[in-house]
Coordinates of C-alpha atoms in Angstrom, one line a residue:
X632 CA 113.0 -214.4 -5.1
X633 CA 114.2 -212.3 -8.3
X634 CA 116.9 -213.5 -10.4
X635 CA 119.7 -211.6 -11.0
X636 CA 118.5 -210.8 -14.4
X637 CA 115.1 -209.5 -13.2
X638 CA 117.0 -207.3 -10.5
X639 CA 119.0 -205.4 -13.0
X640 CA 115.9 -204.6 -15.4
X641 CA 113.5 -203.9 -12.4
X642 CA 113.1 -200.2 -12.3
X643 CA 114.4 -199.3 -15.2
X644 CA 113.0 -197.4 -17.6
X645 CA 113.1 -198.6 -21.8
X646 CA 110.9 -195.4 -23.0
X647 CA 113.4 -192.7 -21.4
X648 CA 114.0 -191.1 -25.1
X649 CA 110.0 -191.3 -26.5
X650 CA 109.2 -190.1 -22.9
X651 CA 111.2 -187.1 -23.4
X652 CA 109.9 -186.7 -26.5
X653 CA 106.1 -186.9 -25.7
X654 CA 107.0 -184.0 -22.6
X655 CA 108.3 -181.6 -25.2
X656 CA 105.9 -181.8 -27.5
X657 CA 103.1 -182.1 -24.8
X658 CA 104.9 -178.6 -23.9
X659 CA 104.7 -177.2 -27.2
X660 CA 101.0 -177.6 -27.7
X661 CA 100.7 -173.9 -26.8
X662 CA 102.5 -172.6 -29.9
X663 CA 101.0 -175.4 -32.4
X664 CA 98.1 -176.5 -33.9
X665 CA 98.0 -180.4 -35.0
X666 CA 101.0 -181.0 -36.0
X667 CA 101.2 -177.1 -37.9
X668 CA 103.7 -174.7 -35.9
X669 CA 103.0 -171.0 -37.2
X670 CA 105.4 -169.1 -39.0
X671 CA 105.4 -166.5 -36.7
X672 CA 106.0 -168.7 -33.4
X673 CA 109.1 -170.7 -34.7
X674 CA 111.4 -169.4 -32.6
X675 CA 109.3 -169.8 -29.4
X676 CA 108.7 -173.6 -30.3
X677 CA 112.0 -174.1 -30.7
X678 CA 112.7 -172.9 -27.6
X679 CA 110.6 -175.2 -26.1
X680 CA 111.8 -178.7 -28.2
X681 CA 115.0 -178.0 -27.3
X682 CA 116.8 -178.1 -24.9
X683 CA 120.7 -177.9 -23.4
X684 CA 123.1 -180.1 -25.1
X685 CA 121.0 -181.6 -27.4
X686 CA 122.2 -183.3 -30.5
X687 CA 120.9 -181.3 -33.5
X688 CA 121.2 -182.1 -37.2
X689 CA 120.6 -179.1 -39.4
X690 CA 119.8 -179.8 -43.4
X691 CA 122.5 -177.9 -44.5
X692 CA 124.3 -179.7 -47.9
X693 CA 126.0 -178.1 -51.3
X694 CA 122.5 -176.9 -52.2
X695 CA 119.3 -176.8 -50.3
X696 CA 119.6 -175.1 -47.0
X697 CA 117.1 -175.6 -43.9
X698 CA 117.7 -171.6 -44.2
X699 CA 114.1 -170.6 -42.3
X700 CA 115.4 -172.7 -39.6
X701 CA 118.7 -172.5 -39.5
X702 CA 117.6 -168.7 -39.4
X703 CA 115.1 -169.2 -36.3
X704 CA 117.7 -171.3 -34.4
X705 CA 120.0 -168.1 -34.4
X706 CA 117.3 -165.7 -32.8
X707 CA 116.5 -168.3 -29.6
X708 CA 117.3 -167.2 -25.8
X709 CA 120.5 -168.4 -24.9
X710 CA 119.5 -168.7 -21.7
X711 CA 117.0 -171.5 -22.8
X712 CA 118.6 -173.1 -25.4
X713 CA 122.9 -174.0 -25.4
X714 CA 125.7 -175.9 -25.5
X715 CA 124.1 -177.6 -28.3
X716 CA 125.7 -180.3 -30.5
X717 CA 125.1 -179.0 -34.1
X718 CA 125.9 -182.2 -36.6
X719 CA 125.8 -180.3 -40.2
X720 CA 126.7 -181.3 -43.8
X721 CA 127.9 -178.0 -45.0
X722 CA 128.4 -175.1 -42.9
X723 CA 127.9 -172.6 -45.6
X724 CA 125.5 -169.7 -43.8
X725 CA 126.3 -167.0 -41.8
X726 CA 124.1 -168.2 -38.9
X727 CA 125.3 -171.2 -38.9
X728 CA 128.4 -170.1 -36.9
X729 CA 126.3 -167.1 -35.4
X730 CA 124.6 -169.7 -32.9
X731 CA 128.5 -170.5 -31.5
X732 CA 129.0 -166.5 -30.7
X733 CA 125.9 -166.5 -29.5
X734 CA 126.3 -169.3 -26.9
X735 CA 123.2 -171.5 -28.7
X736 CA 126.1 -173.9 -29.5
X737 CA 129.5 -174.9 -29.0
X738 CA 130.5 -178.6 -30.9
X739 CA 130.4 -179.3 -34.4
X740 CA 130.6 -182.2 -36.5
X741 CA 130.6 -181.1 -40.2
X742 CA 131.8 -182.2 -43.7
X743 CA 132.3 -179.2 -45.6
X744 CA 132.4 -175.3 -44.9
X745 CA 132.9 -173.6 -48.2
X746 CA 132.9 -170.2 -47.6
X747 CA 132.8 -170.1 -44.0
X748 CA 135.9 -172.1 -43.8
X749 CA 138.0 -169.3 -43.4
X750 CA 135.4 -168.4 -40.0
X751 CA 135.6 -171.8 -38.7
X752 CA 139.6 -171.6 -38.7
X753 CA 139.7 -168.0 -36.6
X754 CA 136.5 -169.4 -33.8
X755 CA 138.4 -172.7 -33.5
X756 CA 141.9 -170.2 -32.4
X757 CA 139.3 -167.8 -30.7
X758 CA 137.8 -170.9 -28.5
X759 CA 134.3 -170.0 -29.7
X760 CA 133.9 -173.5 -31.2
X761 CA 134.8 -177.1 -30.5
X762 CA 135.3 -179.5 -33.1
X763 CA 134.1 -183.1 -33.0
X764 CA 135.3 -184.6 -36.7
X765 CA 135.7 -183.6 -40.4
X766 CA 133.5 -186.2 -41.9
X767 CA 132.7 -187.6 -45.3
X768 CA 129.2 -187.6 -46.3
X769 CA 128.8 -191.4 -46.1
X770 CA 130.4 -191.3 -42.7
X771 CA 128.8 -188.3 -40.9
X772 CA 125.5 -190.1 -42.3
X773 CA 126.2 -193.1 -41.1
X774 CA 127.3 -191.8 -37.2
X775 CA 123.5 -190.8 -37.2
X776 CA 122.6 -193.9 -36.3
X777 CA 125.8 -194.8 -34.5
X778 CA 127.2 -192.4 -31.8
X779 CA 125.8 -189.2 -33.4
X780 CA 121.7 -189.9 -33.3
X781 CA 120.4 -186.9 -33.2
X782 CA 117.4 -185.6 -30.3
X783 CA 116.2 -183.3 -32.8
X784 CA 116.3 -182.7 -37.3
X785 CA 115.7 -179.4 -39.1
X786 CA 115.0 -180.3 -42.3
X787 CA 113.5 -178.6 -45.8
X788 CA 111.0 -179.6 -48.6
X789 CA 109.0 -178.3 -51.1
X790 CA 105.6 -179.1 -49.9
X791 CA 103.7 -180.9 -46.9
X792 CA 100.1 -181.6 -47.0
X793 CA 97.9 -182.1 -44.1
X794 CA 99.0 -184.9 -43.2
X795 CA 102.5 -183.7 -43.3
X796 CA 104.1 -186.1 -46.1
X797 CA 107.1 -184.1 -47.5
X798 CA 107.5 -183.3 -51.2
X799 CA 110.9 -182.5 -51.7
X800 CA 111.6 -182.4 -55.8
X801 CA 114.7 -182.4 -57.5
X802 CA 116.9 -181.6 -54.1
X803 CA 115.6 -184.7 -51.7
X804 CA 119.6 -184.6 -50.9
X805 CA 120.2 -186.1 -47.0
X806 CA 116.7 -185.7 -46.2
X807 CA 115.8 -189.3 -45.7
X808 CA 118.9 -190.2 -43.9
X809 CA 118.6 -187.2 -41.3
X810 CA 114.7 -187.7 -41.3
X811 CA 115.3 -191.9 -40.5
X812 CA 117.9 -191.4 -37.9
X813 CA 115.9 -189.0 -35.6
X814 CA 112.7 -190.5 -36.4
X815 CA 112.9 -194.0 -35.5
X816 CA 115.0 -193.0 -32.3
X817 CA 112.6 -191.2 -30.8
X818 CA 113.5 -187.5 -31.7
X819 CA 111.3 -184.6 -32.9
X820 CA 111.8 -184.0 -36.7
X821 CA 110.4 -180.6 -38.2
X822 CA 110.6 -179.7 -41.8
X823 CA 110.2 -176.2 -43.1
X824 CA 108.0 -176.0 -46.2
X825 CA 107.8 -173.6 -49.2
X826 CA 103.6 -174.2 -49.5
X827 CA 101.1 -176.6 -48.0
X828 CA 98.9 -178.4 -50.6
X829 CA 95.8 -181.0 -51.0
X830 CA 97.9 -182.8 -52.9
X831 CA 101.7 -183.7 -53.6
X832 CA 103.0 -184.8 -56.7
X833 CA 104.9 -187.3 -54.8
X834 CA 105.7 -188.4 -51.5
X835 CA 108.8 -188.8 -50.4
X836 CA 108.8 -188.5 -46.9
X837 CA 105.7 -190.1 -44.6
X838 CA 104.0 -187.8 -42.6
X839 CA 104.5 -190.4 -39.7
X840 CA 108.3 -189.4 -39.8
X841 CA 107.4 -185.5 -39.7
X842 CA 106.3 -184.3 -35.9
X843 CA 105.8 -180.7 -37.1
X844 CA 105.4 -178.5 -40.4
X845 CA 106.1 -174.9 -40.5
X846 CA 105.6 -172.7 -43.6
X847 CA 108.7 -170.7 -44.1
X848 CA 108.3 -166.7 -44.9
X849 CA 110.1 -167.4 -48.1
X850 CA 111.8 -170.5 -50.1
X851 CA 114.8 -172.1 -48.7
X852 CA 117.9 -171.5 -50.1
X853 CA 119.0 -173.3 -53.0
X854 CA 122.3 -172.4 -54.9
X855 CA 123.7 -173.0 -58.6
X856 CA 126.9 -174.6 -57.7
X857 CA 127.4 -177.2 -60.4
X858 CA 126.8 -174.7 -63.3
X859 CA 130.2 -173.7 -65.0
X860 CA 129.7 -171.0 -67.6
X861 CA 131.8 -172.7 -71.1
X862 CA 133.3 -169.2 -71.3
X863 CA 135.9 -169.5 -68.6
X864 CA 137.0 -172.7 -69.8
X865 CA 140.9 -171.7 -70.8
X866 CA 142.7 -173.7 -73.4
X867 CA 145.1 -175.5 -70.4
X868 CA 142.0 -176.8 -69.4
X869 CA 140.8 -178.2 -72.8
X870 CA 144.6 -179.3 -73.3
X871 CA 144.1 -181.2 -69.6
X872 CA 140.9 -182.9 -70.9
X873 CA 142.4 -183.8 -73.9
X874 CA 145.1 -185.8 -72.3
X875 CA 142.3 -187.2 -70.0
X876 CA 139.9 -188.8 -72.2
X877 CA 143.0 -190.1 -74.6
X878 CA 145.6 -191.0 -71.3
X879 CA 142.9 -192.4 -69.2
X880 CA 139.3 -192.7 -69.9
X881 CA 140.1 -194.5 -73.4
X882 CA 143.3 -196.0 -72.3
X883 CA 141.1 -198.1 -69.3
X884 CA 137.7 -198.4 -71.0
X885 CA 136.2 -196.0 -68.3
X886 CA 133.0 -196.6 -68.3
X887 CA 131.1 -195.4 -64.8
X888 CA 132.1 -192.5 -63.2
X889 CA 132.1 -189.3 -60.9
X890 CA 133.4 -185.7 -62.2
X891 CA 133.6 -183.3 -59.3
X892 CA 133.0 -180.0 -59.8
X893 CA 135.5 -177.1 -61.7
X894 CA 136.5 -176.1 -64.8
X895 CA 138.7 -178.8 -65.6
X896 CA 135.9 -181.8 -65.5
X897 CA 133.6 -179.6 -67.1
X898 CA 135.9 -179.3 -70.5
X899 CA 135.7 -183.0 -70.6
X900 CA 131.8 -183.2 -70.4
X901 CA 132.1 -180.4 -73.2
X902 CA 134.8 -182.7 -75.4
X903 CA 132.8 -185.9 -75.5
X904 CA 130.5 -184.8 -78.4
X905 CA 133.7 -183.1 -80.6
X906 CA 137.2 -184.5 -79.7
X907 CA 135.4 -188.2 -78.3
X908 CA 133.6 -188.0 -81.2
X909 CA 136.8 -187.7 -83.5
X910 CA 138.7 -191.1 -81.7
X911 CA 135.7 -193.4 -82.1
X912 CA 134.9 -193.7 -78.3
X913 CA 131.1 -193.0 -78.0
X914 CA 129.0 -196.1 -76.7
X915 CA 132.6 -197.3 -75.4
X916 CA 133.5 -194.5 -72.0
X917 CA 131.6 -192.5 -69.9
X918 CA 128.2 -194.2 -70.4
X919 CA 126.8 -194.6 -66.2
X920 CA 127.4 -191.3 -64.1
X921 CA 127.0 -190.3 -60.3
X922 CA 127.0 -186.5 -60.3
X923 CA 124.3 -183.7 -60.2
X924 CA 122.4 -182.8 -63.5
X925 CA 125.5 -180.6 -64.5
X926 CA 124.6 -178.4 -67.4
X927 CA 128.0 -178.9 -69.5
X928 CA 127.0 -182.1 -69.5
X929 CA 123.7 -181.3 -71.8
X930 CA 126.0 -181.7 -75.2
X931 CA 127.1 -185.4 -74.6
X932 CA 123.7 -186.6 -73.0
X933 CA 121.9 -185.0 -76.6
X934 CA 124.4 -186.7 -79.3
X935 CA 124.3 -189.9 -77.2
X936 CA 127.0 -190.5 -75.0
X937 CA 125.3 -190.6 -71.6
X938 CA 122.8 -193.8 -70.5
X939 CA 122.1 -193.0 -67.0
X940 CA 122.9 -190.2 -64.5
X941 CA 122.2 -190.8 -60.8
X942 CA 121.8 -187.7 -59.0
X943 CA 122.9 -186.4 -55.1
X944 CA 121.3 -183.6 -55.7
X945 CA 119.6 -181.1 -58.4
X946 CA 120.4 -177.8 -60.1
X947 CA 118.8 -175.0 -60.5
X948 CA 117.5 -174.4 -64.3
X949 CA 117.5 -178.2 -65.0
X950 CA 114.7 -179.5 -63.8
X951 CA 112.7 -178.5 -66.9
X952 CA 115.5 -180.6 -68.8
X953 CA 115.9 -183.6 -66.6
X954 CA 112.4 -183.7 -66.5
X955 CA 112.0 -184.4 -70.1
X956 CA 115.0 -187.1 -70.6
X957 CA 113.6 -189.6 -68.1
X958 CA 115.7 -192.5 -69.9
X959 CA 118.7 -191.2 -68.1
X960 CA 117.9 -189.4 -65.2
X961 CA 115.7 -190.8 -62.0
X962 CA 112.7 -189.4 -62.0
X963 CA 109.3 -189.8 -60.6
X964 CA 105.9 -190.3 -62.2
X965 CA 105.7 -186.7 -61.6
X966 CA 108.5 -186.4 -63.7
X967 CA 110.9 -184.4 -61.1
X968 CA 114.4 -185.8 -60.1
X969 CA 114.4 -188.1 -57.3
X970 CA 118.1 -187.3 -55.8
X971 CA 119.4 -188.9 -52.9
X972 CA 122.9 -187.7 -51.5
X973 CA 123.3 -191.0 -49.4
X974 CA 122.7 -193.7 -52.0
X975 CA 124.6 -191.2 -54.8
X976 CA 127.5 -191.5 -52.5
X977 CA 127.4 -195.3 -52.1
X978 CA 127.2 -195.5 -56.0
X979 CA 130.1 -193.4 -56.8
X980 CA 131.9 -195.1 -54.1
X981 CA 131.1 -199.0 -54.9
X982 CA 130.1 -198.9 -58.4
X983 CA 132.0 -196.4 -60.9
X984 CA 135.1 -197.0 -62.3
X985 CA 136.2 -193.7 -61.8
X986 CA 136.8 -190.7 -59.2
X987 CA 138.2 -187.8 -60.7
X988 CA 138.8 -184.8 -58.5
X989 CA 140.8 -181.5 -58.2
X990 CA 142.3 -180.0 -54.6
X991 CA 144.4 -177.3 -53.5
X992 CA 147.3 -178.9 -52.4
X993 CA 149.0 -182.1 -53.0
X994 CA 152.6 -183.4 -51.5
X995 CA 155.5 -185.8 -53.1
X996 CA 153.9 -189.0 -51.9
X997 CA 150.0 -187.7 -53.5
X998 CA 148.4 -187.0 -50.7
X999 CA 146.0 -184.1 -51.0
X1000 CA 143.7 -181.8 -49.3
X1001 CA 141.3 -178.9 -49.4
X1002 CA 142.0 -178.1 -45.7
X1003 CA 145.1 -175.0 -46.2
X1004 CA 146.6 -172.5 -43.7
X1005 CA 143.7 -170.6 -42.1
X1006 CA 140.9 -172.0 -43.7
X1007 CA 139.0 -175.7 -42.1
X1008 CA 136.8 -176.5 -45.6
X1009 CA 136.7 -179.9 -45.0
X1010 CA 136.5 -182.1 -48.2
X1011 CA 132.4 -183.0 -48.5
X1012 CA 132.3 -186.5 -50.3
X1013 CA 136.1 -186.7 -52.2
X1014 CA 137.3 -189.4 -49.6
X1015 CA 134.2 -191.7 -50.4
X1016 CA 134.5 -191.6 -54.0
X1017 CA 138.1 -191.2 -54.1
X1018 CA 139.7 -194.5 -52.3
X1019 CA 139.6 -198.1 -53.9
X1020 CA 136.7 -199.4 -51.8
X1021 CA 138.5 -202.7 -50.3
X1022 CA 134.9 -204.1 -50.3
X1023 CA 134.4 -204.3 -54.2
X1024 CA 133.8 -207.8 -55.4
X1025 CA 132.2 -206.9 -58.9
X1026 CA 134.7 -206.5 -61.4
X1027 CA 134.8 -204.0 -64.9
X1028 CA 137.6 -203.5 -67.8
X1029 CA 139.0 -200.5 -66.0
X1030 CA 138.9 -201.7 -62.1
X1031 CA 141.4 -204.9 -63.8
X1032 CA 143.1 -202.8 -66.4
X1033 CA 144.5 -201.7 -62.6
X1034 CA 145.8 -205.4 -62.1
X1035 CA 149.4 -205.1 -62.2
X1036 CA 150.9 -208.4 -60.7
X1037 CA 150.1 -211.7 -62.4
X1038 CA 149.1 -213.6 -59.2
X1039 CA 145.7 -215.9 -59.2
X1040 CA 144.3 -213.3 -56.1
X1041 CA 145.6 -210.1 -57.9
X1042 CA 142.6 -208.1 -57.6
X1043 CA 141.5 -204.8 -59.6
X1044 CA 141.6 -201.2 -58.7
X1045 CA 138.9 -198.2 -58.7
X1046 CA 140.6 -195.3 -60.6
X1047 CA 141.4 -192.2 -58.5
X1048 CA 142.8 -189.1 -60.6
X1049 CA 143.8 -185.7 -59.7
X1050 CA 143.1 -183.0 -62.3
X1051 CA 145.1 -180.1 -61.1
X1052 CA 147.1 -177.0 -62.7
X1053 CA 150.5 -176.8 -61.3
X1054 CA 149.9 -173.6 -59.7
X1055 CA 146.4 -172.0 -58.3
X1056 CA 144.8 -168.7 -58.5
X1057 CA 147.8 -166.5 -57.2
X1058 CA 150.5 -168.0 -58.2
X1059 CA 150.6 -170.5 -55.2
X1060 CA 151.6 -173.7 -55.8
X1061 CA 149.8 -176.9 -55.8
X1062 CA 152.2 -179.7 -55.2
X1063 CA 154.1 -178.6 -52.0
X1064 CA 156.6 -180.2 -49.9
X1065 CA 154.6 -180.4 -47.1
X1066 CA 150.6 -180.2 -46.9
X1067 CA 149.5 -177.5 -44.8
X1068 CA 146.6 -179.7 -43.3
X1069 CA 149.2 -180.8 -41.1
X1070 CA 149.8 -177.9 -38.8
X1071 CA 145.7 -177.0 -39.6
X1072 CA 145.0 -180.7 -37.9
X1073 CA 147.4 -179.5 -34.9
X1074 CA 146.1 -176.1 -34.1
X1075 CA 142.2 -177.4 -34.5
X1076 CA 143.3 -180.0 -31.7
X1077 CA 142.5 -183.0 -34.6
X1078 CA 143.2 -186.2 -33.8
X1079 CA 144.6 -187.2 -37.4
X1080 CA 145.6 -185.2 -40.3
X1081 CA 142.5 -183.9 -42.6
X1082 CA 144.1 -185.1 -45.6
X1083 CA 141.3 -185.2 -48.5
X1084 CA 142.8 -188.2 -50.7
X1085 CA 145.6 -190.5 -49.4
X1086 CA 148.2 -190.7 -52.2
X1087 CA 148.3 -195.1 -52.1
X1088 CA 144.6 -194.3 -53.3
X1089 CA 145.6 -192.3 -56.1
X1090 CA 146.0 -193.9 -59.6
X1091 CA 146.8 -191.3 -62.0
X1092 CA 147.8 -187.8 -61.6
X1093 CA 146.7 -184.9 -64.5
X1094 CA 148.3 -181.8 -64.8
X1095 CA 149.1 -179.2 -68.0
X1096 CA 152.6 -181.1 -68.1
X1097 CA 151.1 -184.4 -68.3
X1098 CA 149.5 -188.0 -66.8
X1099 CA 151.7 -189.3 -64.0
X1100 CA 150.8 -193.0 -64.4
X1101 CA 151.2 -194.3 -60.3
X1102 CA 149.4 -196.8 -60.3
X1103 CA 152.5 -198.8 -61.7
X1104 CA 155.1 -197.7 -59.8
X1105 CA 157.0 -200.2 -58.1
X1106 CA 158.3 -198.2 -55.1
X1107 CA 157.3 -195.5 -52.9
X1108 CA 160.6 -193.6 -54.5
X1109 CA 159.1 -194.4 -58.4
X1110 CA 155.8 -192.6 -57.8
X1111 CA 157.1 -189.8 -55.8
X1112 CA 159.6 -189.7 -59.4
X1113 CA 156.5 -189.5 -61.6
X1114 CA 154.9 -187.0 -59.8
X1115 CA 157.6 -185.0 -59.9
X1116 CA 158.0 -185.0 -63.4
X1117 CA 154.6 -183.7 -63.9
X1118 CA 154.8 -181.1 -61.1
X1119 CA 156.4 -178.2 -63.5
X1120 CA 157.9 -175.3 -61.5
X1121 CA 156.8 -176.3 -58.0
X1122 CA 158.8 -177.3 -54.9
X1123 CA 158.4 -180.8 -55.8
X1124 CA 158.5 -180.4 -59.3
X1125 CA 161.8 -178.1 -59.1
X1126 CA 162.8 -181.5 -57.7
X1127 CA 163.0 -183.7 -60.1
X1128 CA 166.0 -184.6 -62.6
X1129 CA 164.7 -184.2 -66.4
X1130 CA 167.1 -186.9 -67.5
X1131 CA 164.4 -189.4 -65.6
X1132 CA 161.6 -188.0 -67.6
X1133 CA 162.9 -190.1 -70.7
X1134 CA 162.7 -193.4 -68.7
X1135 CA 159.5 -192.5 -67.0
X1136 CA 157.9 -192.4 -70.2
X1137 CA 159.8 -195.6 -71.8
X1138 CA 158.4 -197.0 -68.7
X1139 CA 154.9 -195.3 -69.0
X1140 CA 155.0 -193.7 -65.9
X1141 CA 154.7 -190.8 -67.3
X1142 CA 152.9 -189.8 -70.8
X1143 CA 153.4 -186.1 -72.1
X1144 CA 150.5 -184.5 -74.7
X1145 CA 152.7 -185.8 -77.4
X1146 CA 153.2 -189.4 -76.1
X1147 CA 149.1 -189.6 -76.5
X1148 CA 149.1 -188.0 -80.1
X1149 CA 148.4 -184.9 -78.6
X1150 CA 149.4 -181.4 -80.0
X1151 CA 149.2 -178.5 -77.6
X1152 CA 148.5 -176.5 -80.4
X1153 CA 145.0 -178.7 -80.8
X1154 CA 143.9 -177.2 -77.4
X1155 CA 141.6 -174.4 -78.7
X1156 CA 137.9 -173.3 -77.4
X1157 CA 137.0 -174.3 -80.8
X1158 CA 136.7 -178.0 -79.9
X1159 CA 134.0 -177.3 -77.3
X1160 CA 130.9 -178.3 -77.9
X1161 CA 129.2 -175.3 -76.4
X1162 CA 131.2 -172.4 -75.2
X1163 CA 128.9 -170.4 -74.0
X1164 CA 125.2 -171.0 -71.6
X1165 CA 123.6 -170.1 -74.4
X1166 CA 125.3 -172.7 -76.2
X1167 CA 123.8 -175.0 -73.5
X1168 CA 120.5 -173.6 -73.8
X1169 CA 120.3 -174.3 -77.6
X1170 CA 121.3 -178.0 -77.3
X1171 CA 119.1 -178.6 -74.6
X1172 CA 115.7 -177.6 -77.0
X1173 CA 115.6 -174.6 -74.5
X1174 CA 114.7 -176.6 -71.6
X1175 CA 117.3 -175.5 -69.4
X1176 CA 116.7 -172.1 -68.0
X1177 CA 119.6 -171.1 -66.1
X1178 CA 119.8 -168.5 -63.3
X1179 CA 119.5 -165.1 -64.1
X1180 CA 123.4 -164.5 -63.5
X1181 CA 124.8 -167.3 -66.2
X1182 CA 122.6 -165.3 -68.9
X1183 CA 124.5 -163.4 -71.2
X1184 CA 121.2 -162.3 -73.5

């Protein structure tokens, strides 16, 4: 007689997911050969290892683009494939949304959208596209092998060799996350190529991950988006910087950290090797980095300021450089970049000192967010990087120069700044009374808020009038005073009584340029260590070779 236990398992199948697997690529024998699908017969294979509702994960981040792929999914029969679940980093090409039209798709789970964020807004009205969830990096990674595993991965790499190991050079990105998740759960992974070789100059994905190769009719996409051209960078900027390295990064002993990208972060990279230089700091801040090989960073990293840079991804025109200065980027024997968007993430979560950030909107209390009326961006990897990870046990001068109560389990703090100009492009304000990514959540059907940083994570706030100091306010009321006072000619700064400025900065809430030893009239382009790409050309030996459109020669 069974048991009870034998009952329940008798009949039931434990291979449902590989069988599935091994019938679609049984059917897909037709348009293959080994493990090789032509160029020309994409689109029919992909008819074929696809299928209704399937989960798909398309490579899709700030920089390399699964574009072959992404471009072959738009062109299937509708009839064949749909309703598919389309789980994307960045939702930055024009097919991308073209398969929701089209009825090849209809739920998204994303992180960022970039420029099709104003498109995402008007097809979530329109009912063309259902949203699952706004993600961070880290956590849309990590539902992969939760509740979001996908049935099938489009990915991108250099080069495959017979065997189908992936190359993927400076830009190996989310690649092994997406690659792992569908892999070892049974789903069919296929990875466009640039060029099959004989032999790689590195492998960073196993051919026994990889169920099919097909050589793309031209390279993916890849995009400059961390290059900033010195030439744009305006003296509020600098002046911002200024108050920066002096308010903060010197103040704290900042010595690991994330910049995001802009203008603002980029004048700091380009005022380490003059104005650092002139206050004594070099060998004592910004020594470890997580960020992408940003040229404007070429200056400090030459007169000695950077020790290691870990990567989430490359640049275009840098590899020749990073290449080269193996001491402080990763790089394999090969001597490309070995980037990794995952463990990059994890880094500038759990082990910098710093996040500092920029956003298009920020309230009373701090909260902030990309997200604005009519356009869904979504905010990429801010939130992982910009909260005080709860889980941090190691400590550094700066996470306990955050220690503000004199208790035995006081613990430190992960610095969180916003670098923002009082008012963007346009004339429209930055700090508002109310975030718009309130009524954006409520017309997208969202079950929270997308709010990029929660103001209790934010430490320090930068603008052109100052460094609002939150960190040590004592009240809710204290840190919505110091914002205030730094908010200039906004809603919320229009707030704020001047006669509490006086006390705010007795109290060092609040530090104006002059409180630091600042003069405005110090701000000049003058004190940038290159202000032009050529400029960063010439410091970097003429190993960087940037893009045809930064060259002014």
């Amino acid at each position: 007689m069974q048991s009870s236990k034998e009952s329940m398992s008798a009949g039931r199948s434990w291979t449902r997911r590989r069988d599935e697997k091994a019938r679609r690529l049984q059917n897909a024998q037709r348009f293959t050969v080994g493990n090789r699908i032509p160029t020309n017969r994409i689109v029919e294979a992909l008819e074929v290892l696809l299928a209704p509702g399937d989960r798909v994960v398309l490579e899709g981040n700030n920089q390399k683009q699964a574009s072959f792929l992404s471009m072959a999914l738009s062109q299937v029969d509708a009839g064949k494939v749909n309703k598919l679940h389309m789980i994307m980093s960045s939702i930055s090409r024009r097919e991308h949304l073209d398969i929701f039209e089209k009825g090849i798709a209809e739920k998204i789970d994303f992180s960022y959208a970039g420029t099709q964020s104003l498109r995402v807004a008007q097809m979530l009205e329109d009912g063309i596209l259902k949203m699952g969830e706004i993600h961070t990096y880290l956590e849309l990674f990590g539902r992969l092998f939760i509740d979001l595993i996908p049935n099938v991965a489009l990915i991108a790499a250099d080069k495959a060799d017979d065997a189908g190991n992936l190359y993927t050079g400076p830009n190996t990105e989310e690649t092994p996350a997406i690659v792992e998740a569908t892999a070892f759960k049974d789903g069919i992974v296929i990875a466009q190529v640039n060029e099959l070789t004989d032999e790689l100059p590195r492998v960073d994905i196993p051919g026994s991950w990889i169920d099919f190769v097909v050589v793309a009719d031209k390279p993916y996409q890849l995009e400059a988006l961390f290059t900033r051209d010195p030439r744009h960078i305006t003296e509020l900027q600098i002046l911002m910087a200024m108050m920066t390295i002096r308010g903060i990064y010197e103040r704290h002993n900042v010595q690991s950290l994330n910049h995001g990208i802009g203008y603002n972060t980029s004048a700091i990279e380009l005022l380490l090797p003059t104005y650092g230089e002139q206050l004594g700091l070099r060998g004592k801040i910004c020594k470890y980095w997580a960020l992408n090989p940003h040229p404007t960073l070429i200056p400090a990293i030459e007169s000695g300021w950077v020790e290691s840079v870990h990567c989430f991804g490359g640049e275009v025109g840098m590899e020749q450089y990073v290449a080269a200065r193996p001491d402080v980027f990763f790089t394999g024997r090969d001597g490309s970049l070995r980037s990794n968007r995952a463990l990059s993430q994890v880094a500038g979560q759990y082990a910098v000192d710093l996040f500092i950030g920029s956003t298009l909107q920020m309230d009373g209390d701090g909260n902030s967010s990309t997200v604005t009326a009519g356009r869904l961006s979504g905010f990429g990897g801010a939130p992982n990087m910009g909260h005080d990870p709860r889980g941090r046990r190691h400590s550094t001068p700066a996470w306990l120069d955050m220690m503000t109560a004199d208790d035995p389990l006081a613990r430190g703090k992960k610095l969180v700044v916003q670098m923002v100009e009082t008012f963007q492009a346009g004339n429209a304000p930055v700090f508002v009374e109310s975030l718009d990514a309130i009524q954006v959540g409520r017309d997208a059907k969202l079950a929270t808020t997308p709010v990029m940083i929660y103001g209790d994570d934010v430490t320090h706030v930068v603008t052109e009038e100052g460094i609002a100091y939150l960190y040590k306010a004592q009240s809710l009321e204290e840190r919505r005073q110091a914002i205030a006072a730094i908010a200039g000619v906004t809603p919320i700064g229009l707030q704020h009584d001047p006669r509490l400025t006086e006390s705010l900065r007795r109290d060092g809430l609040v530090a104006l340029p002059e409180d630091l030893g600042i003069r405005r009239t110090e701000a000049r382009r003058s004190l940038l260590a290159a202000k032009s790409v050529d400029d960063l050309v010439e410091w970097s030996g003429g190993l960087y070779q940037p893009p045809a459109k930064f060259r002014s020669w």
